[in-house]
N, CA, C and O atoms as a printed pandas DataFrame, in Angstrom:
     atom_number atom_name residue_name chain_id  residue_number  x_coord  y_coord  z_coord
0              1         N          MET        A               1    0.853   -1.173    0.000
1              2        CA          MET        A               1    0.000    0.000    0.000
2              3         C          MET        A               1    0.890    1.224    0.000
3              4         O          MET        A               1    1.847    1.290    0.771
4              5         N          GLY        A               2    0.590    2.206   -0.859
5              6        CA          GLY        A               2    1.386    3.418   -0.957
6              7         C          GLY        A               2    1.059    4.406    0.142
7              8         O          GLY        A               2    0.195    4.159    0.983
8              9         N          SER        A               3    1.754    5.516    0.124
9             10        CA          SER        A               3    1.581    6.511    1.183
10            11         C          SER        A               3    0.218    7.180    1.143
11            12         O          SER        A               3   -0.217    7.753    2.142
12            13         N          LEU        A               4   -0.455    7.118    0.017
13            14        CA          LEU        A               4   -1.780    7.729   -0.085
14            15         C          LEU        A               4   -2.896    6.720    0.132
15            16         O          LEU        A               4   -4.066    7.045   -0.074
16            17         N          GLY        A               5   -2.567    5.534    0.533
17            18        CA          GLY        A               5   -3.597    4.547    0.806
18            19         C          GLY        A               5   -4.166    3.924   -0.458
19            20         O          GLY        A               5   -5.314    3.480   -0.457
20            21         N          ILE        A               6   -3.392    3.881   -1.536
21            22        CA          ILE        A               6   -3.859    3.315   -2.797
22            23         C          ILE        A               6   -3.763    1.798   -2.706
23            24         O          ILE        A               6   -2.709    1.246   -2.390
24            25         N          ARG        A               7   -4.868    1.141   -2.985
25            26        CA          ARG        A               7   -4.913   -0.320   -2.961
26            27         C          ARG        A               7   -5.306   -0.833   -4.330
27            28         O          ARG        A               7   -6.174   -0.268   -4.995
28            29         N          ASN        A               8   -4.664   -1.901   -4.739
29            30        CA          ASN        A               8   -5.015   -2.579   -5.990
30            31         C          ASN        A               8   -5.077   -1.630   -7.178
31            32         O          ASN        A               8   -5.902   -1.812   -8.073
32            33         N          GLY        A               9   -4.217   -0.625   -7.197
33            34        CA          GLY        A               9   -4.151    0.291   -8.325
34            35         C          GLY        A               9   -5.268    1.308   -8.388
35            36         O          GLY        A               9   -5.301    2.121   -9.311
36            37         N          ALA        A              10   -6.187    1.287   -7.431
37            38        CA          ALA        A              10   -7.295    2.241   -7.445
38            39         C          ALA        A              10   -6.802    3.617   -7.006
39            40         O          ALA        A              10   -5.990    3.726   -6.088
40            41         N          MET        A              11   -7.283    4.638   -7.647
41            42        CA          MET        A              11   -6.910    5.997   -7.272
42            43         C          MET        A              11   -7.773    6.435   -6.093
43            44         O          MET        A              11   -8.977    6.182   -6.084
44            45         N          PRO        A              12   -7.176    7.086   -5.104
45            46        CA          PRO        A              12   -7.956    7.549   -3.952
46            47         C          PRO        A              12   -8.811    8.749   -4.343
47            48         O          PRO        A              12   -8.448    9.522   -5.229
48            49         N          ASP        A              13   -9.945    8.892   -3.673
49            50        CA          ASP        A              13  -10.721   10.101   -3.918
50            51         C          ASP        A              13  -10.117   11.234   -3.093
51            52         O          ASP        A              13   -9.294   10.996   -2.209
52            53         N          CYS        A              14  -10.523   12.442   -3.379
53            54        CA          CYS        A              14   -9.946   13.625   -2.741
54            55         C          CYS        A              14  -10.051   13.559   -1.225
55            56         O          CYS        A              14   -9.101   13.900   -0.521
56            57         N          GLN        A              15  -11.186   13.130   -0.725
57            58        CA          GLN        A              15  -11.389   13.110    0.716
58            59         C          GLN        A              15  -10.499   12.075    1.402
59            60         O          GLN        A              15  -10.012   12.330    2.503
60            61         N          SER        A              16  -10.273   10.921    0.784
61            62        CA          SER        A              16   -9.459    9.898    1.435
62            63         C          SER        A              16   -8.005   10.334    1.562
63            64         O          SER        A              16   -7.315    9.898    2.483
64            65         N          ILE        A              17   -7.531   11.174    0.670
65            66        CA          ILE        A              17   -6.165   11.682    0.763
66            67         C          ILE        A              17   -5.979   12.435    2.069
67            68         O          ILE        A              17   -4.932   12.327    2.707
68            69         N          HIS        A              18   -6.982   13.191    2.467
69            70        CA          HIS        A              18   -6.879   14.009    3.676
70            71         C          HIS        A              18   -6.963   13.191    4.959
71            72         O          HIS        A              18   -6.684   13.717    6.037
72            73         N          LEU        A              19   -7.338   11.922    4.869
73            74        CA          LEU        A              19   -7.407   11.090    6.058
74            75         C          LEU        A              19   -6.026   10.604    6.484
75            76         O          LEU        A              19   -5.866   10.085    7.589
76            77         N          ASN        A              20   -5.039   10.767    5.628
77            78        CA          ASN        A              20   -3.673   10.370    5.938
78            79         C          ASN        A              20   -2.937   11.524    6.605
79            80         O          ASN        A              20   -3.505   12.596    6.816
80            81         N          ALA        A              21   -1.698   11.300    6.927
81            82        CA          ALA        A              21   -0.882   12.319    7.578
82            83         C          ALA        A              21   -0.824   13.583    6.719
83            84         O          ALA        A              21   -0.754   13.515    5.492
84            85         N          LEU        A              22   -0.854   14.716    7.379
85            86        CA          LEU        A              22   -0.766   15.980    6.668
86            87         C          LEU        A              22    0.689   16.277    6.346
87            88         O          LEU        A              22    1.578   15.993    7.149
88            89         N          ASP        A              23    0.932   16.844    5.178
89            90        CA          ASP        A              23    2.301   17.189    4.819
90            91         C          ASP        A              23    2.615   18.617    5.259
91            92         O          ASP        A              23    1.756   19.301    5.815
92            93         N          SER        A              24    3.816   19.057    5.015
93            94        CA          SER        A              24    4.236   20.379    5.497
94            95         C          SER        A              24    3.425   21.505    4.862
95            96         O          SER        A              24    3.187   22.525    5.510
96            97         N          ALA        A              25    2.999   21.346    3.619
97            98        CA          ALA        A              25    2.177   22.375    2.976
98            99         C          ALA        A              25    0.808   22.475    3.658
99           100         O          ALA        A              25    0.303   23.575    3.882
100          101         N          ASP        A              26    0.216   21.330    3.983
101          102        CA          ASP        A              26   -1.069   21.319    4.692
102          103         C          ASP        A              26   -0.932   22.001    6.049
103          104         O          ASP        A              26   -1.753   22.838    6.424
104          105         N          LEU        A              27    0.116   21.631    6.773
105          106        CA          LEU        A              27    0.334   22.204    8.102
106          107         C          LEU        A              27    0.602   23.704    8.028
107          108         O          LEU        A              27    0.183   24.454    8.909
108          109         N          SER        A              28    1.287   24.136    6.998
109          110        CA          SER        A              28    1.538   25.576    6.823
110          111         C          SER        A              28    0.236   26.330    6.581
111          112         O          SER        A              28    0.036   27.419    7.119
112          113         N          ARG        A              29   -0.647   25.754    5.773
113          114        CA          ARG        A              29   -1.949   26.383    5.517
114          115         C          ARG        A              29   -2.747   26.521    6.813
115          116         O          ARG        A              29   -3.330   27.568    7.093
116          117         N          LEU        A              30   -2.760   25.441    7.596
117          118        CA          LEU        A              30   -3.502   25.461    8.853
118          119         C          LEU        A              30   -2.854   26.400    9.871
119          120         O          LEU        A              30   -3.552   27.079   10.625
120          121         N          ARG        A              31   -1.545   26.437    9.892
121          122        CA          ARG        A              31   -0.827   27.321   10.823
122          123         C          ARG        A              31   -1.118   28.789   10.498
123          124         O          ARG        A              31   -1.260   29.607   11.406
124          125         N          ALA        A              32   -1.206   29.122    9.215
125          126        CA          ALA        A              32   -1.523   30.497    8.811
126          127         C          ALA        A              32   -2.899   30.908    9.329
127          128         O          ALA        A              32   -3.082   32.032    9.798
128          129         N          ILE        A              33   -3.858   30.000    9.244
129          130        CA          ILE        A              33   -5.200   30.278    9.753
130          131         C          ILE        A              33   -5.156   30.451   11.263
131          132         O          ILE        A              33   -5.765   31.377   11.800
132          133         N          LEU        A              34   -4.455   29.585   11.936
133          134        CA          LEU        A              34   -4.345   29.665   13.387
134          135         C          LEU        A              34   -3.655   30.963   13.817
135          136         O          LEU        A              34   -4.032   31.566   14.821
136          137         N          ASN        A              35   -2.653   31.385   13.061
137          138        CA          ASN        A              35   -1.974   32.648   13.368
138          139         C          ASN        A              35   -2.922   33.837   13.263
139          140         O          ASN        A              35   -2.857   34.760   14.075
140          141         N          VAL        A              36   -3.794   33.816   12.273
141          142        CA          VAL        A              36   -4.788   34.891   12.130
142          143         C          VAL        A              36   -5.705   34.905   13.347
143          144         O          VAL        A              36   -5.973   35.966   13.912
144          145         N          ILE        A              37   -6.184   33.739   13.750
145          146        CA          ILE        A              37   -7.080   33.643   14.896
146          147         C          ILE        A              37   -6.383   34.117   16.170
147          148         O          ILE        A              37   -6.972   34.839   16.974
148          149         N          CYS        A              38   -5.131   33.709   16.350
149          150        CA          CYS        A              38   -4.361   34.144   17.527
150          151         C          CYS        A              38   -4.259   35.666   17.562
151          152         O          CYS        A              38   -4.461   36.289   18.604
152          153         N          SER        A              39   -3.950   36.243   16.430
153          154        CA          SER        A              39   -3.795   37.696   16.341
154          155         C          SER        A              39   -5.114   38.404   16.636
155          156         O          SER        A              39   -5.149   39.362   17.409
156          157         N          GLU        A              40   -6.190   37.939   16.026
157          158        CA          GLU        A              40   -7.500   38.563   16.227
158          159         C          GLU        A              40   -7.977   38.445   17.672
159          160         O          GLU        A              40   -8.560   39.381   18.220
160          161         N          ALA        A              41   -7.725   37.290   18.284
161          162        CA          ALA        A              41   -8.226   37.030   19.635
162          163         C          ALA        A              41   -7.273   37.516   20.720
163          164         O          ALA        A              41   -7.648   37.597   21.890
164          165         N          GLY        A              42   -6.047   37.836   20.336
165          166        CA          GLY        A              42   -5.069   38.228   21.339
166          167         C          GLY        A              42   -4.697   37.084   22.264
167          168         O          GLY        A              42   -4.335   37.295   23.422
168          169         N          GLU        A              43   -4.789   35.868   21.740
169          170        CA          GLU        A              43   -4.497   34.658   22.516
170          171         C          GLU        A              43   -3.126   34.126   22.121
171          172         O          GLU        A              43   -2.721   34.252   20.965
172          173         N          PRO        A              44   -2.406   33.529   23.074
173          174        CA          PRO        A              44   -1.114   32.924   22.728
174          175         C          PRO        A              44   -1.313   31.654   21.911
175          176         O          PRO        A              44   -2.272   30.910   22.121
176          177         N          LEU        A              45   -0.405   31.418   20.986
177          178        CA          LEU        A              45   -0.485   30.245   20.127
178          179         C          LEU        A              45   -0.520   28.948   20.936
179          180         O          LEU        A              45   -1.213   28.003   20.558
180          181         N          ARG        A              46    0.192   28.896   22.004
181          182        CA          ARG        A              46    0.268   27.679   22.814
182          183         C          ARG        A              46   -0.781   27.637   23.927
183          184         O          ARG        A              46   -0.748   26.747   24.777
184          185         N          GLY        A              47   -1.700   28.585   23.925
185          186        CA          GLY        A              47   -2.759   28.601   24.928
186          187         C          GLY        A              47   -3.788   27.518   24.685
187          188         O          GLY        A              47   -3.878   26.967   23.588
188          189         N          ALA        A              48   -4.559   27.218   25.708
189          190        CA          ALA        A              48   -5.553   26.142   25.632
190          191         C          ALA        A              48   -6.583   26.381   24.535
191          192         O          ALA        A              48   -6.954   25.456   23.814
192          193         N          ALA        A              49   -7.046   27.626   24.410
193          194        CA          ALA        A              49   -8.059   27.922   23.394
194          195         C          ALA        A              49   -7.525   27.669   21.985
195          196         O          ALA        A              49   -8.230   27.120   21.139
196          197         N          MET        A              50   -6.280   28.071   21.737
197          198        CA          MET        A              50   -5.705   27.882   20.412
198          199         C          MET        A              50   -5.392   26.417   20.132
199          200         O          MET        A              50   -5.462   25.975   18.985
200          201         N          GLN        A              51   -5.054   25.674   21.159
201          202        CA          GLN        A              51   -4.816   24.246   20.973
202          203         C          GLN        A              51   -6.106   23.548   20.538
203          204         O          GLN        A              51   -6.076   22.662   19.683
204          205         N          LYS        A              52   -7.231   23.946   21.123
205          206        CA          LYS        A              52   -8.522   23.370   20.735
206          207         C          LYS        A              52   -8.870   23.747   19.298
207          208         O          LYS        A              52   -9.379   22.924   18.537
208          209         N          ILE        A              53   -8.593   24.992   18.936
209          210        CA          ILE        A              53   -8.858   25.434   17.570
210          211         C          ILE        A              53   -7.971   24.661   16.593
211          212         O          ILE        A              53   -8.426   24.272   15.518
212          213         N          ALA        A              54   -6.716   24.439   16.960
213          214        CA          ALA        A              54   -5.797   23.685   16.099
214          215         C          ALA        A              54   -6.314   22.269   15.854
215          216         O          ALA        A              54   -6.283   21.777   14.725
216          217         N          VAL        A              55   -6.784   21.622   16.906
217          218        CA          VAL        A              55   -7.335   20.269   16.779
218          219         C          VAL        A              55   -8.559   20.290   15.867
219          220         O          VAL        A              55   -8.726   19.411   15.021
220          221         N          LEU        A              56   -9.401   21.283   16.040
221          222        CA          LEU        A              56  -10.587   21.431   15.196
222          223         C          LEU        A              56  -10.192   21.594   13.735
223          224         O          LEU        A              56  -10.743   20.915   12.868
224          225         N          LEU        A              57   -9.245   22.484   13.451
225          226        CA          LEU        A              57   -8.819   22.725   12.077
226          227         C          LEU        A              57   -8.246   21.472   11.429
227          228         O          LEU        A              57   -8.546   21.169   10.275
228          229         N          ILE        A              58   -7.428   20.753   12.168
229          230        CA          ILE        A              58   -6.846   19.521   11.626
230          231         C          ILE        A              58   -7.938   18.500   11.332
231          232         O          ILE        A              58   -7.916   17.847   10.289
232          233         N          GLY        A              59   -8.887   18.362   12.244
233          234        CA          GLY        A              59   -9.989   17.429   12.031
234          235         C          GLY        A              59  -10.816   17.783   10.809
235          236         O          GLY        A              59  -11.161   16.911   10.011
236          237         N          LEU        A              60  -11.129   19.046   10.665
237          238        CA          LEU        A              60  -11.910   19.477    9.509
238          239         C          LEU        A              60  -11.144   19.250    8.212
239          240         O          LEU        A              60  -11.702   18.775    7.222
240          241         N          TYR        A              61   -9.870   19.593    8.228
241          242        CA          TYR        A              61   -9.037   19.415    7.042
242          243         C          TYR        A              61   -8.992   17.943    6.641
243          244         O          TYR        A              61   -9.073   17.612    5.458
244          245         N          ARG        A              62   -8.863   17.083    7.612
245          246        CA          ARG        A              62   -8.829   15.648    7.323
246          247         C          ARG        A              62  -10.167   15.129    6.819
247          248         O          ARG        A              62  -10.223   14.090    6.161
248          249         N          HIS        A              63  -11.244   15.845    7.124
249          250        CA          HIS        A              63  -12.565   15.460    6.624
250          251         C          HIS        A              63  -12.885   16.126    5.292
251          252         O          HIS        A              63  -14.008   16.024    4.797
252          253         N          GLY        A              64  -11.902   16.804    4.712
253          254        CA          GLY        A              64  -12.086   17.357    3.371
254          255         C          GLY        A              64  -12.429   18.824    3.297
255          256         O          GLY        A              64  -12.601   19.351    2.198
256          257         N          VAL        A              65  -12.536   19.504    4.422
257          258        CA          VAL        A              65  -12.789   20.950    4.400
258          259         C          VAL        A              65  -11.435   21.627    4.273
259          260         O          VAL        A              65  -10.696   21.737    5.252
260          261         N          THR        A              66  -11.108   22.082    3.060
261          262        CA          THR        A              66   -9.791   22.660    2.808
262          263         C          THR        A              66   -9.842   24.120    2.383
263          264         O          THR        A              66   -8.797   24.750    2.222
264          265         N          ASP        A              67  -11.015   24.659    2.202
265          266        CA          ASP        A              67  -11.148   26.056    1.793
266          267         C          ASP        A              67  -10.702   26.978    2.926
267          268         O          ASP        A              67  -11.211   26.894    4.044
268          269         N          HIS        A              68   -9.753   27.851    2.630
269          270        CA          HIS        A              68   -9.180   28.755    3.625
270          271         C          HIS        A              68  -10.251   29.586    4.332
271          272         O          HIS        A              68  -10.264   29.667    5.560
272          273         N          ASP        A              69  -11.139   30.196    3.569
273          274        CA          ASP        A              69  -12.158   31.066    4.164
274          275         C          ASP        A              69  -13.123   30.287    5.058
275          276         O          ASP        A              69  -13.530   30.785    6.108
276          277         N          LYS        A              70  -13.487   29.089    4.656
277          278        CA          LYS        A              70  -14.383   28.278    5.486
278          279         C          LYS        A              70  -13.696   27.859    6.780
279          280         O          LYS        A              70  -14.298   27.911    7.853
280          281         N          LEU        A              71  -12.439   27.445    6.679
281          282        CA          LEU        A              71  -11.708   27.062    7.881
282          283         C          LEU        A              71  -11.541   28.247    8.825
283          284         O          LEU        A              71  -11.678   28.104   10.040
284          285         N          LEU        A              72  -11.249   29.400    8.272
285          286        CA          LEU        A              72  -11.103   30.609    9.084
286          287         C          LEU        A              72  -12.421   30.968    9.766
287          288         O          LEU        A              72  -12.432   31.324   10.944
288          289         N          SER        A              73  -13.520   30.879    9.039
289          290        CA          SER        A              73  -14.839   31.180    9.616
290          291         C          SER        A              73  -15.191   30.221   10.741
291          292         O          SER        A              73  -15.702   30.635   11.781
292          293         N          VAL        A              74  -14.918   28.941   10.532
293          294        CA          VAL        A              74  -15.223   27.956   11.561
294          295         C          VAL        A              74  -14.353   28.185   12.798
295          296         O          VAL        A              74  -14.829   28.070   13.928
296          297         N          ALA        A              75  -13.096   28.505   12.584
297          298        CA          ALA        A              75  -12.201   28.762   13.717
298          299         C          ALA        A              75  -12.686   29.967   14.519
299          300         O          ALA        A              75  -12.675   29.945   15.750
300          301         N          ARG        A              76  -13.108   31.005   13.824
301          302        CA          ARG        A              76  -13.643   32.188   14.527
302          303         C          ARG        A              76  -14.895   31.830   15.305
303          304         O          ARG        A              76  -15.051   32.229   16.460
304          305         N          LEU        A              77  -15.777   31.085   14.681
305          306        CA          LEU        A              77  -17.016   30.681   15.342
306          307         C          LEU        A              77  -16.729   29.806   16.554
307          308         O          LEU        A              77  -17.320   29.998   17.616
308          309         N          ALA        A              78  -15.831   28.856   16.398
309          310        CA          ALA        A              78  -15.496   27.967   17.510
310          311         C          ALA        A              78  -14.896   28.739   18.673
311          312         O          ALA        A              78  -15.150   28.413   19.833
312          313         N          LEU        A              79  -14.111   29.748   18.375
313          314        CA          LEU        A              79  -13.509   30.543   19.434
314          315         C          LEU        A              79  -14.573   31.304   20.215
315          316         O          LEU        A              79  -14.488   31.407   21.439
316          317         N          THR        A              80  -15.560   31.832   19.530
317          318        CA          THR        A              80  -16.611   32.590   20.215
318          319         C          THR        A              80  -17.609   31.682   20.912
319          320         O          THR        A              80  -18.146   32.035   21.962
320          321         N          GLN        A              81  -17.862   30.505   20.329
321          322        CA          GLN        A              81  -18.833   29.569   20.910
322          323         C          GLN        A              81  -18.208   28.698   21.982
323          324         O          GLN        A              81  -18.870   28.304   22.943
324          325         N          ASN        A              82  -16.917   28.398   21.809
325          326        CA          ASN        A              82  -16.179   27.550   22.752
326          327         C          ASN        A              82  -16.926   26.255   23.051
327          328         O          ASN        A              82  -17.103   25.875   24.208
328          329         N          THR        A              83  -17.362   25.581   21.977
329          330        CA          THR        A              83  -18.125   24.355   22.138
330          331         C          THR        A              83  -17.742   23.332   21.077
331          332         O          THR        A              83  -17.510   23.708   19.927
332          333         N          PRO        A              84  -17.668   22.063   21.424
333          334        CA          PRO        A              84  -17.354   21.040   20.428
334          335         C          PRO        A              84  -18.482   20.820   19.425
335          336         O          PRO        A              84  -18.261   20.208   18.380
336          337         N          ASP        A              85  -19.689   21.309   19.722
337          338        CA          ASP        A              85  -20.809   21.136   18.804
338          339         C          ASP        A              85  -20.556   21.818   17.464
339          340         O          ASP        A              85  -21.075   21.378   16.438
340          341         N          VAL        A              86  -19.767   22.883   17.464
341          342        CA          VAL        A              86  -19.433   23.566   16.216
342          343         C          VAL        A              86  -18.687   22.609   15.303
343          344         O          VAL        A              86  -18.986   22.519   14.112
344          345         N          ALA        A              87  -17.717   21.894   15.860
345          346        CA          ALA        A              87  -16.940   20.946   15.061
346          347         C          ALA        A              87  -17.830   19.847   14.506
347          348         O          ALA        A              87  -17.714   19.491   13.333
348          349         N          ALA        A              88  -18.707   19.310   15.323
349          350        CA          ALA        A              88  -19.591   18.231   14.881
350          351         C          ALA        A              88  -20.490   18.703   13.743
351          352         O          ALA        A              88  -20.704   17.968   12.779
352          353         N          ALA        A              89  -21.012   19.908   13.845
353          354        CA          ALA        A              89  -21.891   20.438   12.805
354          355         C          ALA        A              89  -21.135   20.630   11.496
355          356         O          ALA        A              89  -21.656   20.323   10.423
356          357         N          VAL        A              90  -19.932   21.126   11.581
357          358        CA          VAL        A              90  -19.158   21.371   10.375
358          359         C          VAL        A              90  -18.708   20.064    9.749
359          360         O          VAL        A              90  -18.758   19.910    8.528
360          361         N          ILE        A              91  -18.271   19.126   10.568
361          362        CA          ILE        A              91  -17.833   17.846   10.038
362          363         C          ILE        A              91  -18.981   17.128    9.357
363          364         O          ILE        A              91  -18.778   16.488    8.326
364          365         N          SER        A              92  -20.183   17.218    9.907
365          366        CA          SER        A              92  -21.325   16.554    9.267
366          367         C          SER        A              92  -21.635   17.181    7.918
367          368         O          SER        A              92  -22.177   16.510    7.040
368          369         N          GLY        A              93  -21.304   18.446    7.736
369          370        CA          GLY        A              93  -21.506   19.115    6.446
370          371         C          GLY        A              93  -20.355   18.924    5.500
371          372         O          GLY        A              93  -20.457   19.300    4.332
372          373         N          ALA        A              94  -19.250   18.348    5.962
373          374        CA          ALA        A              94  -18.059   18.201    5.130
374          375         C          ALA        A              94  -18.265   17.211    3.993
375          376         O          ALA        A              94  -17.558   17.268    2.987
376          377         N          GLY        A              95  -19.215   16.313    4.139
377          378        CA          GLY        A              95  -19.455   15.335    3.092
378          379         C          GLY        A              95  -20.269   15.880    1.936
379          380         O          GLY        A              95  -20.501   15.175    0.954
380          381         N          ARG        A              96  -20.699   17.102    2.036
381          382        CA          ARG        A              96  -21.485   17.703    0.964
382          383         C          ARG        A              96  -20.613   17.858   -0.280
383          384         O          ARG        A              96  -19.396   17.995   -0.155
384          385         N          PRO        A              97  -21.204   17.839   -1.478
385          386        CA          PRO        A              97  -20.420   17.923   -2.687
386          387         C          PRO        A              97  -19.489   19.121   -2.753
387          388         O          PRO        A              97  -18.395   19.013   -3.307
388          389         N          GLU        A              98  -19.892   20.262   -2.202
389          390        CA          GLU        A              98  -19.032   21.434   -2.248
390          391         C          GLU        A              98  -17.971   21.379   -1.151
391          392         O          GLU        A              98  -17.120   22.265   -1.076
392          393         N          GLY        A              99  -18.009   20.360   -0.307
393          394        CA          GLY        A              99  -17.000   20.183    0.725
394          395         C          GLY        A              99  -17.035   21.262    1.771
395          396         O          GLY        A              99  -16.033   21.542    2.428
396          397         N          GLY        A             100  -18.205   21.876    1.927
397          398        CA          GLY        A             100  -18.306   23.007    2.834
398          399         C          GLY        A             100  -19.097   22.723    4.067
399          400         O          GLY        A             100  -19.313   21.574    4.452
400          401         N          MET        A             101  -19.525   23.796    4.681
401          402        CA          MET        A             101  -20.259   23.722    5.927
402          403         C          MET        A             101  -21.729   23.477    5.648
403          404         O          MET        A             101  -22.239   23.789    4.572
404          405         N          ALA        A             102  -22.389   22.918    6.627
405          406        CA          ALA        A             102  -23.830   22.748    6.529
406          407         C          ALA        A             102  -24.479   24.102    6.392
407          408         O          ALA        A             102  -24.156   25.032    7.130
408          409         N          GLY        A             103  -25.385   24.214    5.458
409          410        CA          GLY        A             103  -26.092   25.469    5.273
410          411         C          GLY        A             103  -25.343   26.483    4.441
411          412         O          GLY        A             103  -25.810   27.613    4.293
412          413         N          SER        A             104  -24.191   26.118    3.890
413          414        CA          SER        A             104  -23.481   27.081    3.047
414          415         C          SER        A             104  -23.722   26.796    1.590
415          416         O          SER        A             104  -23.203   27.505    0.728
């Protein structure tokens, strides 16, 4: 099995690629979003709130939500709501054809 989870010569779909380890480009994209949130909120990068946001962003990215603006919006919402329900709602919408949030 290759690094992208390819079995029997089948090509992986876009979403399955994100279920594997993130590469440095993926992490850089997510770090840029987290840096914006840290700056806006005046929170330290290593603070508890930002750690929760980082986990949320990684989870969403792995579920196929890769749009910068959507990830930024969800991170802002999660910071203000401070609830795991935001992540669950967004992840449930990640399977939509546009790969976005529920209701978008």
